[in-house]
Short mmCIF file of C-alpha atoms and ligand atoms in Angstrom, two decimals:
data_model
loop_
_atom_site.label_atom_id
_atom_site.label_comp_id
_atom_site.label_asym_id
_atom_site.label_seq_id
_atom_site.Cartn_x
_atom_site.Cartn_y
_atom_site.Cartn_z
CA UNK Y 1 -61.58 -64.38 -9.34
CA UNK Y 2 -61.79 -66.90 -12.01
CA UNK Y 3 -59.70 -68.60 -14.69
CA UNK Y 4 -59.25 -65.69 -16.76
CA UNK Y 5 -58.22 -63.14 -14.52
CA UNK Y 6 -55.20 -63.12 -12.05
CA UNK Y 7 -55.63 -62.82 -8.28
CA UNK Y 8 -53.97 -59.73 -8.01
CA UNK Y 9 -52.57 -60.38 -4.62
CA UNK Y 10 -49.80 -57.34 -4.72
CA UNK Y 11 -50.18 -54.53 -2.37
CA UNK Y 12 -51.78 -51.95 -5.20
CA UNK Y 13 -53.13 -51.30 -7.28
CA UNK Y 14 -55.46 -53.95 -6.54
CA UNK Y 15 -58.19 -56.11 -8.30
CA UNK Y 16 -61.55 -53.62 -8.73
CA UNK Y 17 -64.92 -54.75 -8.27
CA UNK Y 18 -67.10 -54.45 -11.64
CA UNK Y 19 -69.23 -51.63 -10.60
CA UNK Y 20 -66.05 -49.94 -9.38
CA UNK Y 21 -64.46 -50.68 -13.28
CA UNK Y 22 -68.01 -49.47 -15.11
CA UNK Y 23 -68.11 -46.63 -13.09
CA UNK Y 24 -64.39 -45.32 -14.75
CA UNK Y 25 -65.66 -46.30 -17.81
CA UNK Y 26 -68.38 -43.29 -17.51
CA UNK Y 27 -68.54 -40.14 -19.90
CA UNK Y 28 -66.62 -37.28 -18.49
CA UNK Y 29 -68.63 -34.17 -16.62
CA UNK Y 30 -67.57 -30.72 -16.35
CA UNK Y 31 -65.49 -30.27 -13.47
CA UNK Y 32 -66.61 -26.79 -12.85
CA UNK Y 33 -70.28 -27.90 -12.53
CA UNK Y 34 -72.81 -29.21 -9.89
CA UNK Y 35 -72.39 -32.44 -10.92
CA UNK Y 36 -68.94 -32.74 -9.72
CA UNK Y 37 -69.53 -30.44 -6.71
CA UNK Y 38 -72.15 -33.16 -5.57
CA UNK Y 39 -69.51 -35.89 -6.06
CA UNK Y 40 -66.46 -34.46 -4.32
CA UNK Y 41 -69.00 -33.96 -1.21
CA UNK Y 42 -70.25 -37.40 -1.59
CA UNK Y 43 -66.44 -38.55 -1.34
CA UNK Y 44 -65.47 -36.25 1.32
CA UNK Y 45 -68.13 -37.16 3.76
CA UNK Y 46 -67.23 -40.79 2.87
CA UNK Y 47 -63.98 -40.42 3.67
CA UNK Y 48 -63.54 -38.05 6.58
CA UNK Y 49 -64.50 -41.30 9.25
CA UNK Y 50 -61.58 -43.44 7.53
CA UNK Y 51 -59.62 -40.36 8.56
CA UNK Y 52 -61.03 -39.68 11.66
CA UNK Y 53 -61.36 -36.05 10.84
CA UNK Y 54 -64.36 -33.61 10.56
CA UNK Y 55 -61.81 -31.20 8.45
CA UNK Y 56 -61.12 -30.61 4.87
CA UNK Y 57 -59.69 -33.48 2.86
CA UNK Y 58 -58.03 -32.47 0.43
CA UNK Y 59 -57.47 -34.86 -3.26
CA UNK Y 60 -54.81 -35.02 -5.42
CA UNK Y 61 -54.24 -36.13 -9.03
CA UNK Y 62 -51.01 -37.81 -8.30
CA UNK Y 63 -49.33 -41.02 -6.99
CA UNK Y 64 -49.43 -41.84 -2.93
CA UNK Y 65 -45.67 -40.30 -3.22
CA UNK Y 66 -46.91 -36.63 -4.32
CA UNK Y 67 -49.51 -36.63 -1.17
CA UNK Y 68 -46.66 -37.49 1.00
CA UNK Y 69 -44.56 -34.98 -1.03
CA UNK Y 70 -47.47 -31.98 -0.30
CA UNK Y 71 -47.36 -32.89 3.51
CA UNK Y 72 -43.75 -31.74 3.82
CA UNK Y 73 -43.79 -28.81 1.76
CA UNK Y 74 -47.23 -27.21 2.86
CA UNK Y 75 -46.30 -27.35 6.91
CA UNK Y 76 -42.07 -27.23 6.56
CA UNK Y 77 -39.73 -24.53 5.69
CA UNK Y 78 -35.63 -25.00 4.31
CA UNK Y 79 -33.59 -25.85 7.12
CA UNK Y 80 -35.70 -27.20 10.00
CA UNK Y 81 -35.35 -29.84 11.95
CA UNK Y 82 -37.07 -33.14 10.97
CA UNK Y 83 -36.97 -36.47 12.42
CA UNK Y 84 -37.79 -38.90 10.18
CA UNK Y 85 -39.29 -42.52 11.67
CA UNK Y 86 -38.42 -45.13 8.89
CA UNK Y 87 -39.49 -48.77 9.54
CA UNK Y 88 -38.59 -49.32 6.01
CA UNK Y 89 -38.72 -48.26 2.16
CA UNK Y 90 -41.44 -46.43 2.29
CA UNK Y 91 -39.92 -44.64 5.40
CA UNK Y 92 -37.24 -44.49 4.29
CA UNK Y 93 -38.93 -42.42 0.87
CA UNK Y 94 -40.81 -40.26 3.11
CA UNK Y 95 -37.49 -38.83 4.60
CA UNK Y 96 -35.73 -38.54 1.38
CA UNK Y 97 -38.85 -36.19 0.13
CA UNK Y 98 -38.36 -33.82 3.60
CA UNK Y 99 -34.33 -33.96 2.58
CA UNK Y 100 -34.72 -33.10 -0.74
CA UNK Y 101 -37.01 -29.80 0.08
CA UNK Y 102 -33.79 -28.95 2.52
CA UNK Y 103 -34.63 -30.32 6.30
CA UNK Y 104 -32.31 -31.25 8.32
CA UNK Y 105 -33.41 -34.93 8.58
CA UNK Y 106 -32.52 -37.21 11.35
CA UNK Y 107 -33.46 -40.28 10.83
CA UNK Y 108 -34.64 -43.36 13.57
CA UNK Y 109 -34.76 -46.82 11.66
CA UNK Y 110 -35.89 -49.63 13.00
CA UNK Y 111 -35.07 -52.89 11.68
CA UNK Y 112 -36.88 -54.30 9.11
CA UNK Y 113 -39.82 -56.27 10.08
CA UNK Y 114 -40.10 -54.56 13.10
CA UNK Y 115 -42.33 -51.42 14.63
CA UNK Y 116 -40.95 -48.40 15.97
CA UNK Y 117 -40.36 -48.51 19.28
CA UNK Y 118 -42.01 -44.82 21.29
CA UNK Y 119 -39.22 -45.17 23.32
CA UNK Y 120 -36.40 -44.58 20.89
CA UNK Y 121 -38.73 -41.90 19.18
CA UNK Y 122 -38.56 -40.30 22.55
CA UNK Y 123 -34.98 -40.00 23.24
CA UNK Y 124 -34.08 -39.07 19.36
CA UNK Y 125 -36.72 -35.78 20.58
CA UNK Y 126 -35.06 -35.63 23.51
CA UNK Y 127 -31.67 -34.75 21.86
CA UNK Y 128 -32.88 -33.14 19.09
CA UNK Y 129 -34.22 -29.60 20.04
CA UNK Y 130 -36.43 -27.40 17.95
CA UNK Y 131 -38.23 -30.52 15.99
CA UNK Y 132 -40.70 -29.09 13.42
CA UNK Y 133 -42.30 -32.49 12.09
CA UNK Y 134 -41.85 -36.25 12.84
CA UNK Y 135 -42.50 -38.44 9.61
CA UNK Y 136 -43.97 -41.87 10.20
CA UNK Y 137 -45.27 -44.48 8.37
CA UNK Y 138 -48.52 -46.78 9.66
CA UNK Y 139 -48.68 -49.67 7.58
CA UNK Y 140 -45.14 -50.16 5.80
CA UNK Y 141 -46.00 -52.15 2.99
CA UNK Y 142 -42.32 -53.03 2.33
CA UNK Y 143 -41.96 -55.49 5.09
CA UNK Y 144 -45.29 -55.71 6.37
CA UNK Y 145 -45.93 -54.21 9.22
CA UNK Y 146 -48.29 -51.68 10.89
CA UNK Y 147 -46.72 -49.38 13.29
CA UNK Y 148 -49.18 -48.64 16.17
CA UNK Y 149 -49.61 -44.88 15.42
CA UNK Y 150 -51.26 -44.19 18.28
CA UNK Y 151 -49.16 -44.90 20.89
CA UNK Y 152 -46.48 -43.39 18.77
CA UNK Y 153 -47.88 -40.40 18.27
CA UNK Y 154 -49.04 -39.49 21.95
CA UNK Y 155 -45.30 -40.48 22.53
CA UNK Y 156 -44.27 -37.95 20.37
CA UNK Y 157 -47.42 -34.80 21.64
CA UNK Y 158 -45.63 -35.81 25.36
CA UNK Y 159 -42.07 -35.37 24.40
CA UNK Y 160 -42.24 -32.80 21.76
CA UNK Y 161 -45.87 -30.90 22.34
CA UNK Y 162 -45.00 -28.67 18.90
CA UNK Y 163 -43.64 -31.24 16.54
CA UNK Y 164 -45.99 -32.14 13.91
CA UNK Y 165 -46.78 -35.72 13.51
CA UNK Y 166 -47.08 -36.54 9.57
CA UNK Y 167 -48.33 -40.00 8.56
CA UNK Y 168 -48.55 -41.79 5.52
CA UNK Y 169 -50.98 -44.11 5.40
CA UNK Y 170 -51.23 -44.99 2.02
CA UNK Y 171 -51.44 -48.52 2.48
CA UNK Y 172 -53.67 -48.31 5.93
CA UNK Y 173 -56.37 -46.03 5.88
CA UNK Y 174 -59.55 -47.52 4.78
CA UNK Y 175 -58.33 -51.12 5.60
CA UNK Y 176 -58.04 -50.35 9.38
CA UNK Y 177 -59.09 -48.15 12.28
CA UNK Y 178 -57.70 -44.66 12.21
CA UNK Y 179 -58.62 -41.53 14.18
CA UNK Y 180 -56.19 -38.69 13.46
CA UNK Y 181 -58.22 -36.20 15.64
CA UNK Y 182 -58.17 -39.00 18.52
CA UNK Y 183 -54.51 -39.79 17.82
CA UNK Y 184 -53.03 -35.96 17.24
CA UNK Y 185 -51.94 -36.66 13.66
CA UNK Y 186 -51.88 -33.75 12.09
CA UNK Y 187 -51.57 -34.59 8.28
CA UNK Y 188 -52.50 -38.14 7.13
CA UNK Y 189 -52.17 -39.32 3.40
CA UNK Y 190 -53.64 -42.12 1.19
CA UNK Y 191 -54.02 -43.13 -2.23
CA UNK Y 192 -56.11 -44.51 -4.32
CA UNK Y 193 -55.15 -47.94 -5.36
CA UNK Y 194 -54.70 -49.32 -1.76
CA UNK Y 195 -57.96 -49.92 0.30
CA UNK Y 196 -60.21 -47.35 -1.76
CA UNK Y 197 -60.47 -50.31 -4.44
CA UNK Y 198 -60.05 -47.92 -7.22
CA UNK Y 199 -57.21 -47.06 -9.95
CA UNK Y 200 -53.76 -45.52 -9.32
CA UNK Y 201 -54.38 -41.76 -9.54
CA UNK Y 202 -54.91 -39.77 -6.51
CA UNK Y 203 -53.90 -39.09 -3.26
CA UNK Y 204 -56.34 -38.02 -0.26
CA UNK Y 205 -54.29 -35.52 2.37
CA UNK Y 206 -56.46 -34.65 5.49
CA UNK Y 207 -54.92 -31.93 7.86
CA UNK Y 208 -55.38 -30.78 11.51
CA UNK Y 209 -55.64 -27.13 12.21
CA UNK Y 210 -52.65 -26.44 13.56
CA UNK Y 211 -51.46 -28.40 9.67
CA UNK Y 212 -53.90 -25.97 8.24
CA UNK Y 213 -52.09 -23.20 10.55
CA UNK Y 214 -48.30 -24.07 9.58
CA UNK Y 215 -48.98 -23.88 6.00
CA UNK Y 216 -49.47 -20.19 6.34
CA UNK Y 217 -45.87 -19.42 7.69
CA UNK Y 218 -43.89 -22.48 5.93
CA UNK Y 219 -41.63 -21.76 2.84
CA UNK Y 220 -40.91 -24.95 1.04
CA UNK Y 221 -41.79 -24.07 -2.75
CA UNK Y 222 -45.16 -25.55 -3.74
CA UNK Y 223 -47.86 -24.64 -6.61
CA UNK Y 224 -49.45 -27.99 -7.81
CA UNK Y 225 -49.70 -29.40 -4.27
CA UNK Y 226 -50.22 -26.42 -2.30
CA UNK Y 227 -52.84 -27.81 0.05
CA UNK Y 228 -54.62 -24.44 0.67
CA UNK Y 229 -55.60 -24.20 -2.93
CA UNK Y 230 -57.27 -27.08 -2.95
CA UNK Y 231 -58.97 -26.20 0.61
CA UNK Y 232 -60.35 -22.89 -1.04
CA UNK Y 233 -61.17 -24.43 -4.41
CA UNK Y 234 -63.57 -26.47 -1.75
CA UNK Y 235 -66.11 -24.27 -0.97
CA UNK Y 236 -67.06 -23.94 -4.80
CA UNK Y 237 -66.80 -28.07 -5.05
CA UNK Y 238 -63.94 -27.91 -6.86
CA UNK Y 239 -60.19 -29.11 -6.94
CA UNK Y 240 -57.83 -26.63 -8.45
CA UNK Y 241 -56.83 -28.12 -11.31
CA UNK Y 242 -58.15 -30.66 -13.60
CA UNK Y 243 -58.66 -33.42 -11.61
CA UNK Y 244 -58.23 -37.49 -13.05
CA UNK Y 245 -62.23 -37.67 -13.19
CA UNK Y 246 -62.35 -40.74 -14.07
CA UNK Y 247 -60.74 -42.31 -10.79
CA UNK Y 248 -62.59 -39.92 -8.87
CA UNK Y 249 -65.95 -41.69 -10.36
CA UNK Y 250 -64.27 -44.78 -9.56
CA UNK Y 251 -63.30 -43.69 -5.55
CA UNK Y 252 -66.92 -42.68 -5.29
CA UNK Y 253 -68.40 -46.11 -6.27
CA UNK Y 254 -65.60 -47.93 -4.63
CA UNK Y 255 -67.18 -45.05 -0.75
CA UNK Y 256 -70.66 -46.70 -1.84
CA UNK Y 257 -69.77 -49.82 -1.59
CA UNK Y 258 -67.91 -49.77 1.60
CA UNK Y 259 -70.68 -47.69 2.71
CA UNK Y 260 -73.26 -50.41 1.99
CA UNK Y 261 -70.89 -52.98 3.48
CA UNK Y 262 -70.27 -50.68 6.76
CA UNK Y 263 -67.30 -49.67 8.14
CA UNK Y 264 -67.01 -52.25 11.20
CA UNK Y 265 -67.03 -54.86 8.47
CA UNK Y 266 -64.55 -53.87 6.09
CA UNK Y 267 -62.07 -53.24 8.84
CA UNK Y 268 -62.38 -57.13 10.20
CA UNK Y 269 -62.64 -58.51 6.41
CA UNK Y 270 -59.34 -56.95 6.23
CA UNK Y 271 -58.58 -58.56 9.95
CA UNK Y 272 -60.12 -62.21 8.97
CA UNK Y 273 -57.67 -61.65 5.13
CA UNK Y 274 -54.31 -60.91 6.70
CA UNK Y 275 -54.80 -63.88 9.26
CA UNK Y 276 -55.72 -66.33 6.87
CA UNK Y 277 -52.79 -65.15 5.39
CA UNK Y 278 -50.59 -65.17 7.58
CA UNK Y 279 -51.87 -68.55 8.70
CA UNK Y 280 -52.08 -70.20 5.39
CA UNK Y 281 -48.16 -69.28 4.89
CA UNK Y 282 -47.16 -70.70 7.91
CA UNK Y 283 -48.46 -73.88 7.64
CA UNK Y 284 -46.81 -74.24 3.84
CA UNK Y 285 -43.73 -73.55 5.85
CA UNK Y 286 -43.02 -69.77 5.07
CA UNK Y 287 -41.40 -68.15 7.98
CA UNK Y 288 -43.42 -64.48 8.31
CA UNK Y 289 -41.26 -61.45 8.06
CA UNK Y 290 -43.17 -59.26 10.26
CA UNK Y 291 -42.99 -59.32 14.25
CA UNK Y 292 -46.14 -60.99 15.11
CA UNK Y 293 -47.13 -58.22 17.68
CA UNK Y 294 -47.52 -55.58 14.71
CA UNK Y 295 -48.06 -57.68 11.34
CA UNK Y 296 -50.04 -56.09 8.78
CA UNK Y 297 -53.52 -56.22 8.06
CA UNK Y 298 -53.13 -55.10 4.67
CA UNK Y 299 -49.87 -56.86 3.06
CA UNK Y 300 -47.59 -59.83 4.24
CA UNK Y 301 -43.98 -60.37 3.85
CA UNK Y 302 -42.75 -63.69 4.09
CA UNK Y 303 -39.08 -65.06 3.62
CA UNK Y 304 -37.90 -66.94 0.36
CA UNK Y 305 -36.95 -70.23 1.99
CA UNK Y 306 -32.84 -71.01 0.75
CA UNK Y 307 -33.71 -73.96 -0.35
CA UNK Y 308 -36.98 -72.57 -3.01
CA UNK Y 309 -36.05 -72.19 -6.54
CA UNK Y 310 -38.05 -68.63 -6.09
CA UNK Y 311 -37.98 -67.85 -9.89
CA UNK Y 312 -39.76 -71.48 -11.04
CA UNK Y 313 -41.86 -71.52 -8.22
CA UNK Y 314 -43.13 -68.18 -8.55
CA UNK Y 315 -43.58 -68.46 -12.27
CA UNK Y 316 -45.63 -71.27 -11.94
CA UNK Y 317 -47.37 -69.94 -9.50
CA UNK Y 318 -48.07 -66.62 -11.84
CA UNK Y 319 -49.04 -69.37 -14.21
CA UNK Y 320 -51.59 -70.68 -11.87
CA UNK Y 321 -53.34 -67.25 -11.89
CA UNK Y 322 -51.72 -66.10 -8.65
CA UNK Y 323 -49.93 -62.82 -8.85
CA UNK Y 324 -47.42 -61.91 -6.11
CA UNK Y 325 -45.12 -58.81 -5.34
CA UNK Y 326 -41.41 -59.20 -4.80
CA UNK Y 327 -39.05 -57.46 -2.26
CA UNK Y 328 -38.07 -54.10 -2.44
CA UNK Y 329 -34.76 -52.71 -1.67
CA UNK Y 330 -32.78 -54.95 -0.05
CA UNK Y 331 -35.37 -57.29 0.77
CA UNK Y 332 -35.83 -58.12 -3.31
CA UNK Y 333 -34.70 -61.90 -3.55
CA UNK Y 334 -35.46 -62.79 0.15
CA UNK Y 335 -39.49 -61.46 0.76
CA UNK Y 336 -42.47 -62.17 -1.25
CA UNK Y 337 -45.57 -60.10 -0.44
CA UNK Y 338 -48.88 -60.63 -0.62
CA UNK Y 339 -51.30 -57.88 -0.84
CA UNK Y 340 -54.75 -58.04 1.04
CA UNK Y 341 -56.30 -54.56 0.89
CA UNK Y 342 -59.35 -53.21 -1.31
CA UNK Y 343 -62.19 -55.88 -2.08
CA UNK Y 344 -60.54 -58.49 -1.40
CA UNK Y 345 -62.13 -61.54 0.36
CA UNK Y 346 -61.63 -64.69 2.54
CA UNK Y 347 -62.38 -66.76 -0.12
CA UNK Y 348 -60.15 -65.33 -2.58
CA UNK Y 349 -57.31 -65.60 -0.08
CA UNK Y 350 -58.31 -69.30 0.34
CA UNK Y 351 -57.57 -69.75 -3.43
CA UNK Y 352 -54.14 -68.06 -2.81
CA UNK Y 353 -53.57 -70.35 -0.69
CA UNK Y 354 -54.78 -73.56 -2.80
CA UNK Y 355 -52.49 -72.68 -5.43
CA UNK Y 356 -49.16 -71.59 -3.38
CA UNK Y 357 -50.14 -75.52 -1.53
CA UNK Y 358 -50.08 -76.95 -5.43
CA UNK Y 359 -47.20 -75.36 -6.50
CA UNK Y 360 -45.45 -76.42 -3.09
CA UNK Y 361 -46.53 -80.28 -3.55
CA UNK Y 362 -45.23 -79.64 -7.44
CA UNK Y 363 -41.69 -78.65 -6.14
CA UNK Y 364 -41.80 -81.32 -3.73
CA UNK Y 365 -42.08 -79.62 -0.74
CA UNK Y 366 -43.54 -81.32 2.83
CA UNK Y 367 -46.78 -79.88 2.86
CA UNK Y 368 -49.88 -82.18 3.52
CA UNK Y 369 -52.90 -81.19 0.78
CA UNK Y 370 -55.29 -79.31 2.16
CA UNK Y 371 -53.85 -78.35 5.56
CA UNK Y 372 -52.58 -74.85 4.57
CA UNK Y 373 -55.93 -73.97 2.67
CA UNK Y 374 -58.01 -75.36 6.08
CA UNK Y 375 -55.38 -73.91 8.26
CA UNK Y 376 -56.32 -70.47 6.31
CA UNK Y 377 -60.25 -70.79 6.55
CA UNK Y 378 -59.70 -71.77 10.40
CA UNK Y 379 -57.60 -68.49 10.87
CA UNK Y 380 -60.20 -66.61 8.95
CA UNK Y 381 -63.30 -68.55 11.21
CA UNK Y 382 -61.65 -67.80 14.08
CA UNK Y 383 -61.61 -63.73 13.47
CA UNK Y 384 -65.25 -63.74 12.02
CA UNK Y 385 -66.25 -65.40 14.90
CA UNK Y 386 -67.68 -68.75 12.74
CA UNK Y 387 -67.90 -71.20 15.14
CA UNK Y 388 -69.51 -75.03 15.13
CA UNK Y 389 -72.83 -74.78 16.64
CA UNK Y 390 -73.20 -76.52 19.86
CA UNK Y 391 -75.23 -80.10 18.93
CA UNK Y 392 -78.09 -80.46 20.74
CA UNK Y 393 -78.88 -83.55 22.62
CA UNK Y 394 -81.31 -85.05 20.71
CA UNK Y 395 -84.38 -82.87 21.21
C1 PLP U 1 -47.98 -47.54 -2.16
C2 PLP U 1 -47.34 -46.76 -1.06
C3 PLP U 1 -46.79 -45.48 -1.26
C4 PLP U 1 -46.59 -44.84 -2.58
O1 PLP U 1 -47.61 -44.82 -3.40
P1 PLP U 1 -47.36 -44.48 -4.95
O2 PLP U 1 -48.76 -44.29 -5.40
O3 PLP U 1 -46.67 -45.65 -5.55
O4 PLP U 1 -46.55 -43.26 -5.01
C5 PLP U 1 -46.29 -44.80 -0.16
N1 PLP U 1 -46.31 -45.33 1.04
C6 PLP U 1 -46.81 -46.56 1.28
C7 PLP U 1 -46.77 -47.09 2.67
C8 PLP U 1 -47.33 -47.31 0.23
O5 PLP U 1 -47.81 -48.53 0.46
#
């Protein structure tokens, strides 16, 4: 962060690190050679323990929205029954992909800013016989919050032992725990420009074996994203088709350093982010959208305040070097969001925070200077476990 380059607070793409940007500035390699073969391994064994898998991952040149579109039509056929978990837009995408392939969809929403609740999931099952796959979402970046998958999806095994369980994480994995062997998911998707602190480009799908086994009977049309394609084009160290190289060099730098960092430690940098966050908002006098129980680690939604000129104060705070993302759907005019996934840091929240508290004294707002920004670093503290050292007594 500095004066010449915006905090890119949106939830993806996000801000890369500079070895992550050199990296997809490198000379391209033939994809058919050992080169590449010993890169897609490096990236797979990086990945698998964000997944929680030992299986095949499998990566896509696409948007987060064509993984999610591969893991309906590699395990669904026309006509079968799909209930589809929405929480929000994103949910609310993920059904209208399984609709447009020809499920039945029926869809459970929550309201927004709120988690699915495994009890509703559990009597939509109950009525609904013969249920092939339930779509969820973990982290809805629309109105920040993370559903708790697990509990969901053991919810789900119990009432419906032979439904799939189909999760996007897009905006999740990497950023927070997530064991789909632990959990019984059985097909889990990413992308790229979330936590993997790398360009838009691809998508990561990772599949149980009873995924693996459904593809072989479903009939939803597929060619570019058939998922066993890319599972045999494995064993040579290949993908398919061409793959987008360059973000591939890019999610393989972006593995090292998380790697170097250790996994323990990215998940509670992305723990000790959202609560600054979420505190620093509060104490400017945003109200959070998210139930506190199941806020976000990864993105925050909180309300436009009536009484905010949103459009002056955001520009300014654009101006200011701070880059927010609006509300989608019908959220757009009432949310902002702030995205804190990738590399992001505590520090680079804190200056977030310092310039939403100068734009607020600007537009006249009650806010005392310097209480949101300390109210931030406190929340952060209090995560990482930085505490004042006990004084001694004069020994
Ligand atoms: C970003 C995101 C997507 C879609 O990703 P695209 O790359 O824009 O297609 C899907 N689901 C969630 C939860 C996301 O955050």
């Amino acid at each position: 962060m500095n004066r010449f380059e915006p905090n890119l607070r949106i939830p993806g793409p996000t801000s890369l690190p500079p070895s992550v940007r050199a990296a997809g500035a490198r000379q391209m390699i033939n994809h058919r050679g050992p080169e590449f073969a010993a890169m897609l391994d490096r990236i797979l064994t990086g990945m698998r323990p964000y997944f929680g898998t030992t299986g095949d991952v499998a990566i896509l040149s696409c948007a987060g929205t064509g993984g999610l579109e591969a893991a309906v039509v590699n395990v669904l056929s026309p006509g079968e029954q799909v209930v589809g978990i929405s929480i929000g837009a994103f949910g609310d995408r993920f059904a209208k992909i399984a609709e447009a392939y020809g499920a039945q969809v029926t869809k459970v929403s929550a309201e927004w800013g709120h988690a699915a609740r495994p009890d509703e999931i559990r009597e939509t099952l109950r009525r609904t016989p013969g249920v092939k796959a339930v779509l969820l979402t973990h982290n809805e970046t629309s109105t920040g919050v993370m559903n708790p998958v697990a509990e969901l999806a053991a919810a789900i095994r119990d009432e419906a032992p032979e439904a799939l369980v189909l999760v996007d994480s897009v905006s999740g994995l990497g950023a927070v725990p997530f064991e789909m062997g632990a959990w019984g998911v059985d097909v889990a998707v990413t992308g790229s420009q979330k936590a993997w602190m790398s360009a838009p480009g691809l998508a990561m799908v990772a599949a149980s074996p009873r995924a693996w086994a459904a593809m072989e009977t479903a009939r939803m049309p597929r060619f570019y994203l058939d998922l066993r394609k890319h599972r045999d084009a494995l064993v040579t160290g290949e993908t398919p088709w061409t793959p987008a190289v360059a973000v591939l060099y890019q999610v393989d730098e972006g593995l090292r350093l998380m790697a170097a960092e250790g996994r323990e430690a990215v998940f509670l940098r992305h723990e000790a982010c959202a609560a600054a966050t979420r505190a620093g908002l509060e104490a400017l006098g945003f109200e959070l959208f998210a139930e506190p129980e199941h806020a976000s680690r990864t993105v925050t939604a909180a309300r436009i305040p009536a009484d905010l000129d949103w459009k002056a104060f955001n520009g300014e705070v654009r101006q200011s070097g701070v880059v927010l993302a609006g509300g989608q759907a019908h959220l757009a005019g009432k949310v902002f969001r702030v995205g804190h996934l990738g590399s992001v840091t505590v520090e680079e929240i804190l200056g977030e925070i310092a310039v939403l508290e100068g734009v607020s004294l600007r537009h006249g707002r009650d806010v005392e200077p310097g209480a949101a920004v300390g109210a931030a670093y406190r929340a952060a503290a209090a995560v990482l476990g930085l505490t004042r050292a006990a004084v001694g007594s004069g020994t």
